[in-house]
Coordinates of C-alpha atoms and ligand atoms in Angstrom, one line a residue:
M3 CA 33.1 -0.4 7.4
N4 CA 36.7 0.7 8.4
T5 CA 36.7 2.1 11.9
L6 CA 40.1 3.7 12.2
D7 CA 40.2 6.1 15.1
T8 CA 41.3 9.3 13.5
R9 CA 40.1 11.7 16.3
L10 CA 43.2 11.3 18.3
D11 CA 45.4 12.4 15.4
L12 CA 43.3 15.5 14.7
S13 CA 43.2 17.0 18.2
T14 CA 46.7 16.1 19.4
T15 CA 49.2 15.7 16.6
L16 CA 47.6 18.0 14.1
G17 CA 46.8 20.6 16.8
G18 CA 43.4 21.6 15.4
T19 CA 39.9 20.4 15.4
M20 CA 36.3 21.6 15.2
M21 CA 34.0 22.6 18.1
D22 CA 32.4 19.6 19.8
V23 CA 28.9 20.9 20.3
P24 CA 26.0 18.5 20.8
L25 CA 23.5 18.1 17.9
N26 CA 20.4 18.6 20.1
I27 CA 16.9 20.0 19.6
G28 CA 18.0 23.1 21.5
W29 CA 20.0 24.1 18.5
V30 CA 17.0 23.9 16.2
F31 CA 14.9 25.9 18.8
E32 CA 17.6 28.6 19.2
H33 CA 17.9 28.9 15.5
V34 CA 14.2 29.3 15.0
L35 CA 13.8 31.9 17.6
R36 CA 16.8 34.0 16.6
N37 CA 16.2 33.8 12.8
H38 CA 12.6 33.1 12.1
G39 CA 10.9 34.7 15.1
S40 CA 8.3 36.5 13.0
R41 CA 7.1 33.6 10.9
Q42 CA 3.8 32.0 11.8
V43 CA 2.3 28.8 13.3
V44 CA -1.4 28.4 12.7
A45 CA -3.5 25.7 14.5
R46 CA -7.2 24.9 13.8
L47 CA -8.9 24.3 17.1
D48 CA -11.7 21.9 17.9
D49 CA -14.4 24.6 17.6
G50 CA -13.2 25.3 14.0
T51 CA -11.6 28.7 14.9
T52 CA -7.9 29.2 14.2
F53 CA -5.2 30.1 16.7
R54 CA -2.1 31.8 15.4
Y55 CA 1.1 33.0 16.8
T56 CA 4.7 33.7 15.8
Y57 CA 7.7 31.4 16.4
A58 CA 8.9 34.0 18.9
D59 CA 5.7 33.6 20.9
F60 CA 5.8 29.9 20.5
G61 CA 9.3 30.1 22.1
K62 CA 7.9 31.8 25.1
R63 CA 5.2 29.2 25.6
V64 CA 7.8 26.4 25.2
A65 CA 9.8 28.0 28.0
Q66 CA 6.6 28.3 30.1
L67 CA 5.8 24.6 29.5
A68 CA 9.4 23.6 30.4
N69 CA 9.0 25.5 33.7
A70 CA 5.6 23.8 34.3
L71 CA 7.1 20.4 33.6
V72 CA 9.9 21.0 36.1
A73 CA 7.3 22.2 38.6
L74 CA 5.4 19.0 38.1
G75 CA 8.6 17.0 39.0
V76 CA 9.6 15.9 35.5
K77 CA 13.3 15.0 35.4
P78 CA 15.8 14.1 32.7
G79 CA 15.1 10.7 31.3
D80 CA 11.4 10.7 32.4
R81 CA 8.8 9.7 29.8
V82 CA 6.0 12.2 29.1
A83 CA 3.3 11.0 26.8
S84 CA 1.2 13.0 24.3
F85 CA -2.2 11.7 23.1
G86 CA -3.2 14.3 20.6
W87 CA -3.8 15.7 17.1
N88 CA -1.6 18.1 15.2
T89 CA -1.9 21.2 17.3
H90 CA 0.3 24.1 18.6
R91 CA 0.3 22.6 22.1
H92 CA 1.5 19.3 20.7
L93 CA 4.3 21.3 18.9
E94 CA 5.2 22.9 22.2
L95 CA 5.6 19.5 23.8
Y96 CA 7.8 18.4 20.9
Y97 CA 10.3 21.0 22.1
A98 CA 9.9 21.6 25.8
V99 CA 10.0 17.9 26.8
P100 CA 13.2 16.8 25.1
M101 CA 14.9 20.2 25.7
I102 CA 14.7 19.6 29.5
G103 CA 16.2 16.2 28.9
A104 CA 13.0 14.2 29.2
I105 CA 11.5 12.0 26.5
L106 CA 8.3 12.7 24.6
H107 CA 6.3 9.5 24.0
T108 CA 3.9 10.2 21.1
V109 CA 1.0 7.7 21.5
N110 CA -1.0 6.6 18.4
I111 CA -4.5 7.6 19.2
R112 CA -5.9 4.8 17.0
L113 CA -4.5 2.0 19.1
F114 CA -7.2 0.0 20.8
P115 CA -7.9 0.6 24.5
E116 CA -5.8 -2.2 25.9
Q117 CA -2.9 -1.2 23.7
V118 CA -3.1 2.5 24.8
V119 CA -2.8 1.5 28.4
W120 CA -0.2 -1.1 27.5
V121 CA 2.1 1.5 25.9
F122 CA 1.6 4.0 28.7
E123 CA 2.7 1.3 31.1
H124 CA 5.5 -0.1 28.9
A125 CA 6.9 3.4 28.4
G126 CA 6.6 4.1 32.1
D127 CA 5.0 7.5 31.4
K128 CA 5.1 9.9 34.3
L129 CA 2.6 12.3 32.8
V130 CA 0.2 12.1 29.9
F131 CA -0.9 15.1 27.9
V132 CA -4.3 14.5 26.3
D133 CA -6.3 16.6 23.8
A134 CA -9.7 17.6 25.2
S135 CA -11.5 15.9 22.3
L136 CA -9.6 12.6 23.0
A137 CA -10.0 12.7 26.8
P138 CA -13.1 10.4 26.7
V139 CA -11.1 7.9 24.6
V140 CA -8.3 7.8 27.2
A141 CA -10.8 7.7 30.1
R142 CA -12.6 4.7 28.4
A143 CA -9.3 2.9 27.8
C144 CA -8.3 3.4 31.4
A145 CA -11.7 2.3 32.7
T146 CA -11.7 -0.8 30.5
T147 CA -8.4 -1.9 31.9
Q148 CA -8.9 -0.3 35.3
A149 CA -5.7 1.5 35.0
E150 CA -6.6 5.2 35.6
K151 CA -5.1 5.5 39.0
N152 CA -1.6 4.9 37.7
F153 CA -1.4 7.9 35.4
S154 CA -1.3 11.7 35.9
F155 CA -3.1 13.6 33.1
V156 CA -2.9 17.1 31.7
V157 CA -5.8 18.0 29.4
M158 CA -5.1 20.3 26.5
G159 CA -8.4 22.2 26.0
E160 CA -11.6 21.9 27.9
S161 CA -12.9 18.5 29.0
D162 CA -13.8 17.0 32.4
A163 CA -13.6 13.4 31.1
L164 CA -10.4 12.7 33.1
A165 CA -11.0 13.2 36.8
G166 CA -8.2 15.1 38.6
A167 CA -6.4 16.1 35.4
D168 CA -4.5 19.3 35.3
D169 CA -5.4 21.9 32.7
Y170 CA -2.6 22.8 30.2
E171 CA -3.3 26.5 30.0
A172 CA -3.6 26.8 33.8
L173 CA -0.2 25.1 34.1
L174 CA 1.5 27.5 31.7
A175 CA -0.2 30.7 33.1
G176 CA 2.2 32.8 35.1
Q177 CA 5.2 30.7 34.4
P178 CA 8.4 32.6 33.3
E179 CA 8.8 33.0 29.5
E180 CA 12.4 32.0 29.8
F181 CA 14.1 28.8 30.8
P182 CA 17.8 28.0 31.7
W183 CA 18.0 25.3 28.9
P184 CA 20.5 22.6 29.7
D185 CA 22.9 21.6 26.9
V186 CA 21.4 18.1 26.5
D187 CA 23.8 15.4 25.3
E188 CA 23.2 14.6 21.7
R189 CA 23.0 10.9 22.4
S190 CA 20.2 11.2 25.0
A191 CA 16.7 10.1 24.0
A192 CA 14.4 12.7 22.8
I193 CA 11.2 11.0 21.5
L194 CA 9.7 7.6 21.9
C195 CA 7.3 6.2 19.2
Y196 CA 5.8 2.7 19.1
T197 CA 5.3 0.9 15.9
S198 CA 3.2 -2.2 15.2
A199 CA 5.0 -5.5 15.4
T200 CA 4.2 -8.3 13.0
T201 CA 2.8 -10.1 16.0
G202 CA 2.4 -9.4 19.7
D203 CA 3.0 -6.1 21.4
P204 CA 4.0 -2.8 19.7
K205 CA 7.7 -2.0 19.7
G206 CA 9.2 1.3 20.8
V207 CA 11.7 3.2 18.8
L208 CA 13.7 5.7 20.8
F209 CA 15.0 8.7 18.7
T210 CA 17.9 10.6 20.1
H211 CA 18.6 14.3 19.8
R212 CA 21.3 13.6 17.3
S213 CA 19.3 11.2 15.2
T214 CA 16.4 13.8 15.1
V215 CA 18.6 16.7 14.1
L216 CA 20.4 14.8 11.5
H217 CA 17.1 13.5 10.1
A218 CA 15.7 17.0 9.9
L219 CA 18.8 18.3 8.1
C220 CA 18.7 15.5 5.5
A221 CA 15.0 15.7 5.1
G222 CA 15.3 19.4 4.3
L223 CA 17.7 19.1 1.4
S224 CA 16.5 20.0 -2.1
E225 CA 16.8 16.5 -3.3
T226 CA 14.7 15.2 -0.4
L227 CA 11.7 17.2 0.8
G228 CA 13.2 20.5 -0.4
F229 CA 10.7 22.9 1.2
K230 CA 11.3 26.6 1.3
G231 CA 11.0 29.3 3.9
S232 CA 8.3 30.9 1.8
D233 CA 6.2 27.7 1.9
S234 CA 3.0 27.3 3.9
V235 CA 3.2 23.7 5.1
L236 CA 0.2 21.6 6.2
P237 CA 1.2 18.2 7.8
V238 CA -1.9 16.0 7.6
V239 CA 0.4 13.2 8.7
P240 CA -0.2 12.9 12.4
M241 CA 2.3 14.0 15.0
F242 CA 1.7 10.6 16.6
H243 CA 3.1 8.8 13.5
V244 CA 6.9 9.0 13.5
N245 CA 7.3 12.7 14.4
A246 CA 5.0 13.7 11.5
W247 CA 7.8 12.7 9.2
G248 CA 10.2 15.2 10.8
V249 CA 7.9 18.3 10.1
P250 CA 7.9 19.6 13.7
Y251 CA 11.6 20.3 13.5
L252 CA 12.2 20.8 9.8
I253 CA 9.5 23.4 9.1
P254 CA 10.4 25.8 12.0
M255 CA 14.1 25.2 11.2
I256 CA 13.7 26.6 7.7
G257 CA 11.3 29.3 8.9
A258 CA 8.3 28.2 6.8
K259 CA 4.7 28.8 8.0
L260 CA 3.3 25.7 9.8
V261 CA -0.4 25.0 9.5
L262 CA -1.6 22.4 12.0
P263 CA -5.0 20.9 11.1
G264 CA -6.2 19.6 14.5
A265 CA -8.8 16.9 14.7
K266 CA -10.8 17.7 11.5
L267 CA -9.3 15.7 8.7
D268 CA -12.4 15.2 6.6
P269 CA -11.8 16.3 2.9
Q270 CA -13.9 19.5 3.2
S271 CA -12.0 20.6 6.3
V272 CA -8.7 19.9 4.6
V273 CA -9.7 21.8 1.5
D274 CA -10.9 24.8 3.5
L275 CA -7.7 24.9 5.5
V276 CA -5.5 24.7 2.3
N277 CA -7.4 27.6 0.8
S278 CA -7.7 29.8 3.9
E279 CA -4.0 29.4 4.8
A280 CA -2.7 29.5 1.3
V281 CA -1.0 26.1 1.8
T282 CA 1.7 25.4 -0.8
V283 CA 2.8 22.0 0.5
S284 CA 1.1 19.2 2.4
L285 CA 2.1 15.7 3.6
G286 CA 0.1 12.6 4.3
V287 CA -0.9 9.0 3.5
P288 CA -2.8 8.4 0.3
T289 CA -6.2 7.8 1.9
V290 CA -6.7 11.4 2.9
W291 CA -5.8 12.6 -0.6
L292 CA -8.0 10.1 -2.3
A293 CA -11.0 11.6 -0.4
V294 CA -9.8 15.2 -1.2
R295 CA -9.5 14.2 -4.9
D296 CA -13.0 12.9 -5.0
L297 CA -14.4 16.0 -3.4
L298 CA -12.5 18.3 -5.8
E299 CA -13.9 16.2 -8.7
K300 CA -17.4 16.3 -7.4
N301 CA -17.3 20.1 -7.0
D302 CA -15.1 20.7 -10.0
A303 CA -12.9 22.6 -7.6
Y304 CA -9.1 23.4 -7.5
L305 CA -6.6 24.1 -4.8
P306 CA -4.8 27.1 -6.5
T307 CA -2.1 27.5 -3.9
L308 CA -1.2 23.9 -3.4
K309 CA 1.8 22.9 -5.5
T310 CA 3.4 19.9 -3.8
L311 CA 1.9 16.9 -2.0
V312 CA 4.3 14.6 -0.3
I313 CA 2.7 11.1 -0.1
G314 CA 4.1 8.2 1.8
G315 CA 3.3 5.5 4.3
S316 CA 1.7 3.5 1.5
A317 CA 2.4 3.4 -2.3
V318 CA 0.9 6.3 -4.3
P319 CA -2.0 5.0 -6.5
P320 CA -1.1 6.0 -10.1
S321 CA -4.6 7.3 -10.7
L322 CA -4.3 9.7 -7.7
Y323 CA -0.9 10.8 -9.1
D324 CA -2.5 11.6 -12.5
D325 CA -5.6 13.3 -11.1
L326 CA -3.5 15.6 -8.9
D327 CA -1.0 16.2 -11.7
K328 CA -3.9 17.5 -13.9
R329 CA -4.8 19.9 -11.1
G330 CA -1.2 21.3 -11.1
I331 CA -0.3 19.5 -7.9
S332 CA 3.0 17.7 -8.0
V333 CA 3.1 14.4 -6.1
V334 CA 6.3 13.6 -4.3
H335 CA 6.4 10.0 -3.3
A336 CA 8.3 9.1 -0.2
W337 CA 9.1 5.9 1.6
G338 CA 10.2 5.3 5.2
M339 CA 9.6 3.6 8.5
T340 CA 9.2 4.5 12.1
E341 CA 12.5 2.7 12.6
M342 CA 14.2 5.2 10.2
S343 CA 12.9 8.4 11.8
P344 CA 11.2 7.9 9.1
I345 CA 12.5 9.2 5.8
G346 CA 14.4 6.7 3.6
T347 CA 13.7 7.6 0.0
V348 CA 12.1 10.5 -1.9
S349 CA 11.2 10.3 -5.5
R350 CA 12.6 13.3 -7.3
I351 CA 13.7 13.5 -10.9
V352 CA 17.5 13.1 -11.3
A353 CA 19.6 15.4 -13.5
E354 CA 19.9 12.7 -16.1
L355 CA 16.1 12.7 -16.6
A356 CA 15.5 16.5 -16.4
D357 CA 14.5 16.6 -20.0
A358 CA 13.0 13.2 -20.3
P359 CA 9.4 12.8 -21.6
H360 CA 6.6 13.1 -19.1
A361 CA 5.8 9.4 -19.2
V362 CA 9.4 8.5 -18.3
Q363 CA 9.4 11.0 -15.4
R364 CA 6.0 9.7 -14.2
E365 CA 7.3 6.1 -14.1
K366 CA 10.2 7.2 -11.8
R367 CA 8.0 9.5 -9.7
L368 CA 5.7 6.6 -9.0
K369 CA 8.5 4.6 -7.6
Q370 CA 9.4 5.0 -3.9
G371 CA 12.4 7.1 -4.9
R372 CA 16.1 7.6 -4.2
F373 CA 17.8 7.4 -0.9
A374 CA 18.3 10.4 1.4
P375 CA 21.9 11.1 2.5
L376 CA 23.0 9.2 5.7
V377 CA 20.9 6.2 4.8
A378 CA 23.0 3.3 3.6
W379 CA 21.2 0.4 1.9
K380 CA 21.6 -3.0 0.5
I381 CA 19.1 -5.3 -1.3
L382 CA 19.9 -9.0 -0.9
D383 CA 18.7 -12.1 -2.6
E384 CA 17.9 -15.3 -0.6
N385 CA 21.6 -16.2 -0.6
G386 CA 22.7 -12.9 0.9
N387 CA 24.1 -11.5 -2.4
D388 CA 23.4 -8.0 -3.7
V389 CA 20.7 -8.1 -6.4
P390 CA 21.6 -6.4 -9.7
R391 CA 20.5 -2.7 -10.2
D392 CA 18.2 -3.6 -13.1
G393 CA 14.8 -2.4 -11.8
K394 CA 13.6 -6.0 -12.0
T395 CA 15.3 -8.3 -9.6
A396 CA 13.7 -8.1 -6.2
G397 CA 15.4 -8.7 -2.8
D398 CA 15.2 -7.9 0.9
L399 CA 16.0 -4.3 1.8
W400 CA 18.4 -3.6 4.7
V401 CA 19.3 -0.1 5.9
R402 CA 21.9 1.5 8.2
G403 CA 22.5 5.1 9.4
P404 CA 22.6 7.6 12.2
S405 CA 18.8 8.0 12.1
V406 CA 18.0 4.2 11.9
T407 CA 17.2 2.4 15.1
A408 CA 19.7 0.0 16.5
S409 CA 17.3 -1.7 18.9
Y410 CA 13.8 -1.5 20.3
Y411 CA 13.0 0.2 23.6
R412 CA 13.2 -2.3 26.5
V413 CA 13.4 -5.1 24.0
G414 CA 17.0 -4.7 22.7
S415 CA 18.5 -5.9 19.5
D416 CA 18.4 -9.6 19.9
L417 CA 16.0 -10.0 17.0
P418 CA 16.4 -11.2 13.4
C419 CA 15.8 -7.7 12.0
F420 CA 19.0 -6.5 13.6
K421 CA 22.2 -8.0 12.1
D422 CA 25.8 -6.9 11.8
G423 CA 24.8 -3.2 12.3
W424 CA 22.0 -3.4 9.7
F425 CA 18.3 -3.2 10.0
H426 CA 16.0 -5.5 8.0
T427 CA 13.1 -3.4 6.8
G428 CA 10.7 -6.3 5.8
D429 CA 10.2 -4.6 2.5
V430 CA 11.0 -6.4 -0.7
C431 CA 12.4 -4.1 -3.4
T432 CA 14.1 -3.5 -6.7
M433 CA 16.6 -0.9 -7.5
D434 CA 17.2 0.6 -11.0
E435 CA 20.3 1.9 -12.6
L436 CA 19.5 5.5 -11.6
G437 CA 19.0 4.6 -8.0
Y438 CA 15.2 4.5 -7.8
L439 CA 13.9 2.1 -5.2
Q440 CA 10.6 0.3 -5.9
L441 CA 8.7 -1.7 -3.3
V442 CA 7.2 -4.8 -4.8
D443 CA 6.3 -6.9 -1.8
R444 CA 6.4 -7.0 2.0
S445 CA 8.0 -9.9 3.8
K446 CA 6.6 -8.8 7.1
D447 CA 3.2 -10.1 7.9
L448 CA 1.3 -6.8 8.1
V449 CA -1.5 -5.1 6.2
K450 CA -1.5 -1.3 6.0
S451 CA -5.1 0.0 5.9
G452 CA -5.4 3.8 5.5
G453 CA -1.9 4.2 7.1
E454 CA -2.7 2.0 10.1
W455 CA -1.2 -1.4 10.6
I456 CA -3.1 -4.7 11.0
S457 CA -1.1 -7.7 12.0
S458 CA -2.0 -10.7 9.7
V459 CA -0.6 -13.1 12.2
D460 CA -2.8 -11.8 15.0
L461 CA -5.8 -11.9 12.7
E462 CA -5.0 -15.5 11.7
N463 CA -4.6 -16.6 15.3
T464 CA -7.9 -15.0 16.2
L465 CA -9.6 -16.7 13.2
M466 CA -8.1 -20.1 14.1
G467 CA -9.7 -19.7 17.5
H468 CA -13.1 -20.2 15.9
P469 CA -14.3 -23.7 16.5
A470 CA -15.0 -24.3 12.7
V471 CA -11.7 -22.9 11.4
R472 CA -8.9 -25.2 10.7
E473 CA -6.5 -22.7 9.1
A474 CA -6.5 -19.1 8.0
A475 CA -4.1 -16.9 6.0
V476 CA -4.6 -13.1 5.9
I477 CA -3.3 -11.1 3.0
G478 CA -3.5 -7.4 2.1
L479 CA -5.1 -6.6 -1.2
P480 CA -5.3 -3.3 -3.1
H481 CA -8.3 -1.2 -2.2
E482 CA -9.4 2.1 -3.8
K483 CA -10.1 4.0 -0.6
W484 CA -7.8 2.4 2.0
V485 CA -5.0 1.5 -0.4
E486 CA -4.9 -2.0 1.2
R487 CA -7.4 -4.0 3.1
P488 CA -7.2 -7.4 4.8
V489 CA -8.8 -10.5 3.2
A490 CA -8.8 -13.9 4.9
V491 CA -8.5 -17.2 3.2
V492 CA -9.9 -19.9 5.4
A493 CA -10.1 -23.7 5.4
L494 CA -12.8 -25.2 7.6
R495 CA -12.5 -28.3 9.9
D496 CA -14.0 -31.4 8.5
G497 CA -17.8 -31.5 8.9
Q498 CA -17.9 -27.8 10.2
Q499 CA -19.9 -25.0 8.7
V500 CA -19.8 -21.2 9.1
D501 CA -20.6 -18.5 6.6
E502 CA -18.9 -15.3 5.9
P503 CA -21.3 -12.9 7.7
S504 CA -21.3 -14.9 10.9
L505 CA -17.5 -15.3 10.9
K506 CA -17.1 -11.6 10.4
A507 CA -19.6 -10.9 13.2
W508 CA -17.7 -13.3 15.5
L509 CA -14.4 -11.5 14.7
G510 CA -16.0 -8.1 15.3
E511 CA -16.6 -9.1 18.9
R512 CA -13.0 -9.8 19.4
I513 CA -11.0 -7.2 17.4
A514 CA -11.4 -3.6 16.4
K515 CA -14.1 -3.3 13.7
W516 CA -11.8 -1.6 11.2
M517 CA -9.5 -4.7 11.4
V518 CA -12.2 -7.2 10.4
P519 CA -11.2 -8.5 6.9
D520 CA -13.3 -7.1 4.0
R521 CA -13.8 -10.6 2.6
I522 CA -13.4 -14.1 3.9
I523 CA -12.8 -16.7 1.2
F524 CA -13.4 -20.4 2.0
V525 CA -11.0 -22.9 0.4
D526 CA -10.4 -26.6 0.9
A527 CA -6.7 -26.1 1.7
I528 CA -4.3 -23.1 1.8
P529 CA -1.3 -23.4 -0.5
R530 CA 2.0 -23.8 1.4
T531 CA 5.7 -23.4 0.7
G532 CA 8.1 -26.4 0.9
V533 CA 8.7 -25.5 4.6
G534 CA 5.0 -25.4 5.4
K535 CA 4.5 -21.6 5.4
F536 CA 1.4 -20.2 3.7
L537 CA 2.2 -19.2 0.1
K538 CA 0.9 -15.7 0.6
R539 CA 2.5 -14.4 -2.6
E540 CA 0.4 -16.9 -4.6
L541 CA -2.8 -15.9 -2.7
R542 CA -2.1 -12.2 -3.3
E543 CA -1.7 -12.9 -7.0
K544 CA -4.8 -15.0 -7.3
Y545 CA -7.1 -12.5 -5.5
R546 CA -5.4 -9.3 -6.6
D547 CA -8.5 -7.7 -8.1
L548 CA -11.0 -9.1 -5.5
L549 CA -11.6 -5.8 -3.8
S550 CA -11.2 -3.4 -6.7
S551 CA -13.8 -5.2 -8.8
S552 CA -16.3 -5.5 -5.9
A553 CA -15.6 -2.0 -4.5
Ligands
AMP2 P1 5.5 2.8 9.5 O1 6.7 2.4 10.4 O2 4.2 2.7 10.2 O3 5.8 4.2 9.0 O4 5.5 1.8 8.3 C1 6.6 1.6 7.5 C2 6.2 0.7 6.4 O5 5.2 1.2 5.6 C3 7.3 0.4 5.4 O6 8.2 -0.5 5.8 C4 6.5 0.0 4.2 O7 6.1 -1.4 4.3 C5 5.3 0.9 4.3 N1 5.5 2.1 3.4 C6 5.9 3.3 3.8 N2 6.0 4.1 2.8 C7 5.6 3.5 1.7 C8 5.5 3.8 0.3 N3 5.7 5.0 -0.1 N4 5.1 2.8 -0.5 C9 4.8 1.5 -0.1 N5 4.9 1.2 1.2 C10 5.3 2.1 2.1

């Protein structure tokens, strides 16, 4: 890209320029309070009751929280962790922490204990805010790793599982409802979120104020998420997964009602909340909606207010799309990554297809979609050339833009995924003539089960630690409930014997139970490429229907 410096000309020779104000989260906050103060935030609490307040009252509590944070000694640049569900308190942290110049580290509550403590330590968290219902999880993680003494906890709700923890409400009580907000530089860090690496430790993505505001603006456009101020929006996607896809900033910014589901995400609880809060739009990974669909079918029920369901994180199963379509719910398929803040593409119908038959529109809507503004992309073949836009030829997807990460926190950019200002997504895609992206494969060695990552390489290494196993290749296969589940293909050492149940049981003692492969297939030898890598594409092809037929 051409990098001519035109700024100098504008401000000096031409004598005029625009205001240079920082794009920070404070702008969003100020806008929400001054323009949408009467709109509502609703949060379902652990006891099943709902808490509701207006954005104006939310603003007062955000100021109280900021005062409390300062009183606790939090300084600009400090990391403050959250370990929680989608709640109003979590939303308050999303604003107060970055708006005083500190960094909110949203921790994935599904990490296993060692990783939880590892990310607290790697981030250097000064303070950890924990939902009461999750306090025992954190206490266990700290006890397992004997790390508790290193962290200061604040519990949100009532729990005495974390000895010596402060109580969130007690910290806020009596604090002033105003705060002298600093004008935080737009390039300072606002949020830190770790994502699974193909192997080894999780990697931290550090979002800046600027990247966060630009992402919210682009996500809000009519050709991307396109929500309205009159919507009632239920983010089922967790606030510990890439900023709940930008919802905590986008929804208040447009003044829509925000409905936060808390810990209860079973299908009946989701259905009840949609109905009681007249939810018009929801967002989440397919697994939640597959379960909701089954419940609706069983009870012959409908969700009369729900019009739009944004599904991403994994590909939308066509049957889910069709079933929801029949119920008058329009599925909007989206693709993105933690490294992209996360939204990359959204599948909406382009003007050229406005009058196209349903089947044509359906085919496009099932693709991952068209790129959001401010995301540049290229799809390259193995020689580094652009693939044709024919919807057939697949290549590696690279992206670039102001909301795409340039490096990983405390790791840097000296990795093959960062090259010449571009980021390698690890997704293998096609692009058609109308600009619809479709994911056809993944070059990164990861399996995505119910929205959570499992590293194939880590699983393979664990399996190969078994005395009877010579080699193991782990692949992700389509699964009705979890979208994808791991399956291991294993070759045994000469003269060694082990059966599937005992190998699974052995694995279960070493890794989280939900990561144990659904099936272990024994073969004489695993097919390999010319350079000796496992030919996973061939394995995926061969066993494609293994889980669907046995499910
Ligand atoms: P994460 O950073 O955990 O959000 O994961 C990002 C990755 O999830 C992407 O690189 C894709 O491999 C996968 N992914 C996200 N959205 C979709 C989608 N709509 N269809 C298929 N895979 C997806």
